[in-house]
Amino acid sequence: WKTFVSWNQPNAQMFKVLKNEYEVAVQRLEFLRKDEESHHSAVNTLGEHLITFYWWKLVPLSGEGSLLENYLTLAKPKERAHVMNFVGRAMKNSKELPKDVEALIVEYWQYRFEKITKEANPEESSEELSAFVWWFGSGKLDVLWCLKQLKELLAFTPLVHETYSLMEDLAKVAPAYPVETVTCLKLLVGKISRDRYVFLDEKHVKEIMRVAMESKIQEAVTIATVTQDDLLRLGRFEYKEIAQSSQQ
């Protein structure tokens, strides 16, 4: 079974034949974890299969008999994070995203985010939430919706992974959404402390703040100015000239 689930792509017909085996596998995740190589996890690929079956409408998201919900309940944080990451990469690699699949994927995020916030253990779930960066970068979802989710997850989680690609993607959409993008930047900057380093690419950070300051939208200008002050207080003096250059 470990060989099958690890080296075969999800298949709708095979799922119908092997549904009972999938059910047993979900209940025996600890067995699947035994003797596995770190770079190739049967538990991770099982999660990939189940989330795929979900957007193929073969398994429900939650409720009685939901293999996906049972898997997520029994999986470790890193395994749940892998599922979230897999969805983002799958969207990024797809040529197009059918509307019905998009709706299911949006529902999955909302379901997971609600669960995570209710559990109120932000550090444990930070890697799973951070995988939303791949969702945003896929370009397949509504940008304004993505920015709203980013704002909410950044306000909740104390840790953010893969900030380079996030800054790049925020800079790309900043001209259309100056308030939303600079708000996300401010939340990221707020996570920096003496004990915690957050990588921020200078080029993209400056672009986000420059666009906000030049937008003539008072809210965007105010948030950008506060963010610049926050960065300077943190000793990031490379951001000293942004306000001056934006006023030239």
Short mmCIF file of C-alpha atoms in Angstrom, two decimals:
data_model
loop_
_atom_site.label_atom_id
_atom_site.label_comp_id
_atom_site.label_asym_id
_atom_site.label_seq_id
_atom_site.Cartn_x
_atom_site.Cartn_y
_atom_site.Cartn_z
CA TRP A 1 0.00 0.00 0.00
CA LYS A 2 2.81 2.41 0.86
CA THR A 3 4.34 1.77 -2.55
CA PHE A 4 1.01 2.24 -4.31
CA VAL A 5 0.06 5.49 -2.63
CA SER A 6 3.60 6.89 -2.86
CA TRP A 7 4.28 6.23 -6.52
CA ASN A 8 0.89 6.50 -8.20
CA GLN A 9 -1.09 9.60 -9.11
CA PRO A 10 -4.67 9.91 -7.79
CA ASN A 11 -7.07 7.98 -9.99
CA ALA A 12 -10.87 8.23 -9.74
CA GLN A 13 -11.53 4.67 -10.91
CA MET A 14 -8.93 3.20 -8.57
CA PHE A 15 -10.42 5.16 -5.68
CA LYS A 16 -13.80 3.52 -6.25
CA VAL A 17 -12.12 0.10 -6.10
CA LEU A 18 -9.78 0.92 -3.20
CA LYS A 19 -11.98 3.14 -1.05
CA ASN A 20 -11.85 0.69 1.87
CA GLU A 21 -8.05 0.61 1.67
CA TYR A 22 -7.96 4.41 1.76
CA GLU A 23 -10.17 4.34 4.86
CA VAL A 24 -7.83 1.88 6.59
CA ALA A 25 -4.78 3.94 5.58
CA VAL A 26 -6.22 7.10 7.14
CA GLN A 27 -6.68 5.25 10.43
CA ARG A 28 -3.11 3.88 10.28
CA LEU A 29 -1.04 6.98 9.60
CA GLU A 30 1.46 5.97 12.28
CA PHE A 31 2.14 2.76 10.37
CA LEU A 32 2.67 4.70 7.15
CA ARG A 33 5.19 6.92 8.90
CA LYS A 34 7.39 3.97 9.89
CA ASP A 35 10.72 3.65 8.08
CA GLU A 36 9.81 6.28 5.52
CA GLU A 37 12.42 8.50 3.92
CA SER A 38 12.15 12.14 4.86
CA HIS A 39 12.04 13.27 1.22
CA HIS A 40 9.25 10.88 0.25
CA SER A 41 6.38 10.47 2.68
CA ALA A 42 3.50 8.06 2.16
CA VAL A 43 1.44 10.13 4.59
CA ASN A 44 2.04 13.24 2.49
CA THR A 45 1.11 11.55 -0.75
CA LEU A 46 -1.98 10.09 0.88
CA GLY A 47 -2.97 13.67 1.72
CA GLU A 48 -2.37 14.65 -1.92
CA HIS A 49 -4.67 11.85 -3.07
CA LEU A 50 -7.44 12.80 -0.66
CA ILE A 51 -7.44 16.53 -1.42
CA THR A 52 -7.52 15.66 -5.13
CA PHE A 53 -10.47 13.33 -4.58
CA TYR A 54 -12.14 16.21 -2.74
CA TRP A 55 -11.93 18.62 -5.67
CA TRP A 56 -12.98 15.78 -7.96
CA LYS A 57 -16.08 15.59 -5.73
CA LEU A 58 -15.39 11.99 -4.72
CA VAL A 59 -15.10 12.71 -0.99
CA PRO A 60 -16.82 15.37 1.12
CA LEU A 61 -14.85 18.04 2.95
CA SER A 62 -16.35 17.24 6.33
CA GLY A 63 -19.06 15.29 8.05
CA GLU A 64 -19.66 11.62 8.64
CA GLY A 65 -17.44 9.43 6.52
CA SER A 66 -15.19 12.24 5.27
CA LEU A 67 -11.80 10.66 4.63
CA LEU A 68 -10.29 14.10 4.17
CA GLU A 69 -11.52 15.43 7.50
CA ASN A 70 -10.41 12.24 9.26
CA TYR A 71 -6.97 12.52 7.68
CA LEU A 72 -6.57 16.17 8.70
CA THR A 73 -7.61 15.32 12.26
CA LEU A 74 -5.00 12.58 12.57
CA ALA A 75 -2.21 14.20 10.55
CA LYS A 76 0.68 16.10 12.09
CA PRO A 77 1.01 19.88 11.51
CA LYS A 78 3.70 19.42 8.85
CA GLU A 79 1.51 16.90 7.02
CA ARG A 80 -1.44 19.30 7.01
CA ALA A 81 0.92 22.00 5.79
CA HIS A 82 1.99 19.72 2.94
CA VAL A 83 -1.63 19.38 1.80
CA MET A 84 -2.06 23.16 1.78
CA ASN A 85 1.21 23.59 -0.09
CA PHE A 86 0.22 20.90 -2.60
CA VAL A 87 -3.03 22.71 -3.44
CA GLY A 88 -1.15 25.95 -4.11
CA ARG A 89 1.44 24.28 -6.33
CA ALA A 90 -1.25 22.35 -8.19
CA MET A 91 -3.06 25.61 -8.97
CA LYS A 92 0.17 27.29 -10.04
CA ASN A 93 1.00 24.40 -12.40
CA SER A 94 -2.49 24.20 -13.90
CA LYS A 95 -3.32 26.00 -17.14
CA GLU A 96 -6.74 27.00 -15.87
CA LEU A 97 -8.91 26.45 -12.81
CA PRO A 98 -12.55 25.49 -13.43
CA LYS A 99 -14.98 27.60 -11.43
CA ASP A 100 -16.47 24.63 -9.59
CA VAL A 101 -12.99 23.49 -8.50
CA GLU A 102 -12.11 27.04 -7.48
CA ALA A 103 -15.20 27.16 -5.27
CA LEU A 104 -14.21 23.90 -3.58
CA ILE A 105 -10.65 25.11 -3.01
CA VAL A 106 -11.89 28.38 -1.50
CA GLU A 107 -14.21 26.35 0.74
CA TYR A 108 -11.26 24.22 1.84
CA TRP A 109 -9.24 27.28 2.89
CA GLN A 110 -12.14 28.76 4.81
CA TYR A 111 -12.77 25.43 6.52
CA ARG A 112 -9.13 25.04 7.57
CA PHE A 113 -8.69 28.66 8.66
CA GLU A 114 -11.79 28.50 10.83
CA LYS A 115 -10.59 25.24 12.39
CA ILE A 116 -7.13 26.65 13.04
CA THR A 117 -8.34 29.88 14.61
CA LYS A 118 -10.70 27.96 16.90
CA GLU A 119 -7.85 25.73 18.05
CA ALA A 120 -5.94 28.93 18.93
CA ASN A 121 -2.48 27.41 18.50
CA PRO A 122 -0.97 29.82 15.94
CA GLU A 123 2.65 28.68 16.15
CA GLU A 124 1.75 25.04 15.50
CA SER A 125 -0.31 25.96 12.45
CA SER A 126 2.01 28.67 11.08
CA GLU A 127 3.53 26.45 8.39
CA GLU A 128 0.12 25.37 7.11
CA LEU A 129 -1.16 28.95 6.98
CA SER A 130 2.05 30.17 5.35
CA ALA A 131 1.46 27.77 2.47
CA PHE A 132 -1.27 30.19 1.38
CA VAL A 133 1.60 32.13 -0.20
CA TRP A 134 1.51 29.50 -2.96
CA TRP A 135 -2.23 30.00 -3.40
CA PHE A 136 -1.75 33.74 -3.82
CA GLY A 137 1.18 33.28 -6.18
CA SER A 138 -0.72 30.84 -8.38
CA GLY A 139 -2.65 33.69 -9.98
CA LYS A 140 -5.73 31.47 -10.21
CA LEU A 141 -7.82 33.04 -7.42
CA ASP A 142 -9.49 36.40 -7.03
CA VAL A 143 -6.78 38.85 -5.96
CA LEU A 144 -8.92 40.86 -3.56
CA TRP A 145 -10.10 37.66 -1.87
CA CYS A 146 -6.49 36.49 -1.53
CA LEU A 147 -5.44 39.80 0.01
CA LYS A 148 -8.25 39.56 2.55
CA GLN A 149 -7.14 36.05 3.53
CA LEU A 150 -3.52 37.18 3.75
CA LYS A 151 -4.46 40.03 6.05
CA GLU A 152 -6.39 37.68 8.34
CA LEU A 153 -3.72 34.98 8.48
CA LEU A 154 -0.93 37.52 9.02
CA ALA A 155 -2.88 39.01 11.89
CA PHE A 156 -3.21 35.53 13.42
CA THR A 157 0.05 33.67 12.89
CA PRO A 158 3.30 34.74 14.58
CA LEU A 159 5.49 33.09 11.95
CA VAL A 160 5.51 33.39 8.17
CA HIS A 161 7.50 31.20 5.79
CA GLU A 162 8.57 31.97 2.20
CA THR A 163 8.30 35.74 2.50
CA TYR A 164 10.42 36.39 -0.61
CA SER A 165 7.79 35.14 -3.05
CA LEU A 166 5.06 36.81 -0.99
CA MET A 167 6.76 40.22 -1.23
CA GLU A 168 7.25 39.75 -4.96
CA ASP A 169 3.58 38.89 -5.50
CA LEU A 170 2.39 41.76 -3.30
CA ALA A 171 4.56 44.20 -5.25
CA LYS A 172 3.00 43.01 -8.52
CA VAL A 173 -0.55 43.83 -7.40
CA ALA A 174 0.31 46.91 -5.32
CA PRO A 175 -0.66 49.44 -8.06
CA ALA A 176 -4.21 48.05 -8.14
CA TYR A 177 -4.50 47.43 -4.38
CA PRO A 178 -2.21 49.87 -2.53
CA VAL A 179 -4.11 49.81 0.78
CA GLU A 180 -4.40 46.04 0.97
CA THR A 181 -0.79 45.32 -0.01
CA VAL A 182 0.80 47.85 2.34
CA THR A 183 -1.45 46.57 5.15
CA CYS A 184 -0.07 43.05 4.62
CA LEU A 185 3.46 44.49 4.61
CA LYS A 186 2.84 46.31 7.89
CA LEU A 187 1.61 43.09 9.50
CA LEU A 188 4.76 41.28 8.35
CA VAL A 189 7.03 44.02 9.66
CA GLY A 190 5.21 43.78 12.98
CA LYS A 191 6.48 40.21 13.36
CA ILE A 192 10.12 41.28 13.41
CA SER A 193 11.73 41.47 16.84
CA ARG A 194 15.11 41.01 18.48
CA ASP A 195 14.34 37.33 18.82
CA ARG A 196 12.71 36.77 15.44
CA TYR A 197 14.08 37.49 11.97
CA VAL A 198 11.74 37.91 9.02
CA PHE A 199 13.30 38.10 5.56
CA LEU A 200 12.00 41.05 3.56
CA ASP A 201 13.34 41.68 0.08
CA GLU A 202 14.32 45.34 -0.01
CA LYS A 203 13.40 45.91 -3.64
CA HIS A 204 9.85 44.63 -3.28
CA VAL A 205 9.27 46.23 0.12
CA LYS A 206 10.30 49.63 -1.22
CA GLU A 207 8.05 49.17 -4.24
CA ILE A 208 5.02 48.37 -2.08
CA MET A 209 5.62 51.41 0.13
CA ARG A 210 6.40 53.71 -2.81
CA VAL A 211 3.16 52.76 -4.56
CA ALA A 212 1.20 53.31 -1.35
CA MET A 213 2.77 56.71 -0.72
CA GLU A 214 2.19 57.86 -4.30
CA SER A 215 -1.37 56.55 -4.47
CA LYS A 216 -2.79 59.71 -2.84
CA ILE A 217 -5.09 57.43 -0.86
CA GLN A 218 -4.78 58.72 2.68
CA GLU A 219 -5.17 55.32 4.30
CA ALA A 220 -2.42 53.83 2.14
CA VAL A 221 -0.09 56.79 2.77
CA THR A 222 -0.66 56.60 6.53
CA ILE A 223 -0.02 52.85 6.72
CA ALA A 224 3.11 53.15 4.56
CA THR A 225 4.47 55.95 6.75
CA VAL A 226 3.85 53.97 9.93
CA THR A 227 5.47 50.91 8.34
CA GLN A 228 8.51 52.94 7.38
CA ASP A 229 8.78 54.25 10.95
CA ASP A 230 8.51 50.69 12.25
CA LEU A 231 11.34 49.55 9.97
CA LEU A 232 13.57 52.45 11.01
CA ARG A 233 12.96 51.69 14.69
CA LEU A 234 14.11 48.14 13.94
CA GLY A 235 17.36 49.54 12.56
CA ARG A 236 16.47 48.96 8.92
CA PHE A 237 17.90 52.27 7.71
CA GLU A 238 17.90 51.18 4.08
CA TYR A 239 14.26 52.31 4.06
CA LYS A 240 15.04 55.88 5.16
CA GLU A 241 14.72 57.47 1.72
CA ILE A 242 11.34 56.10 0.57
CA ALA A 243 9.19 59.01 1.78
CA GLN A 244 11.61 61.57 0.33
CA SER A 245 11.76 59.91 -3.10
CA SER A 246 7.98 59.55 -3.24
CA GLN A 247 7.54 63.30 -2.72
CA GLN A 248 9.91 64.35 -5.50
#
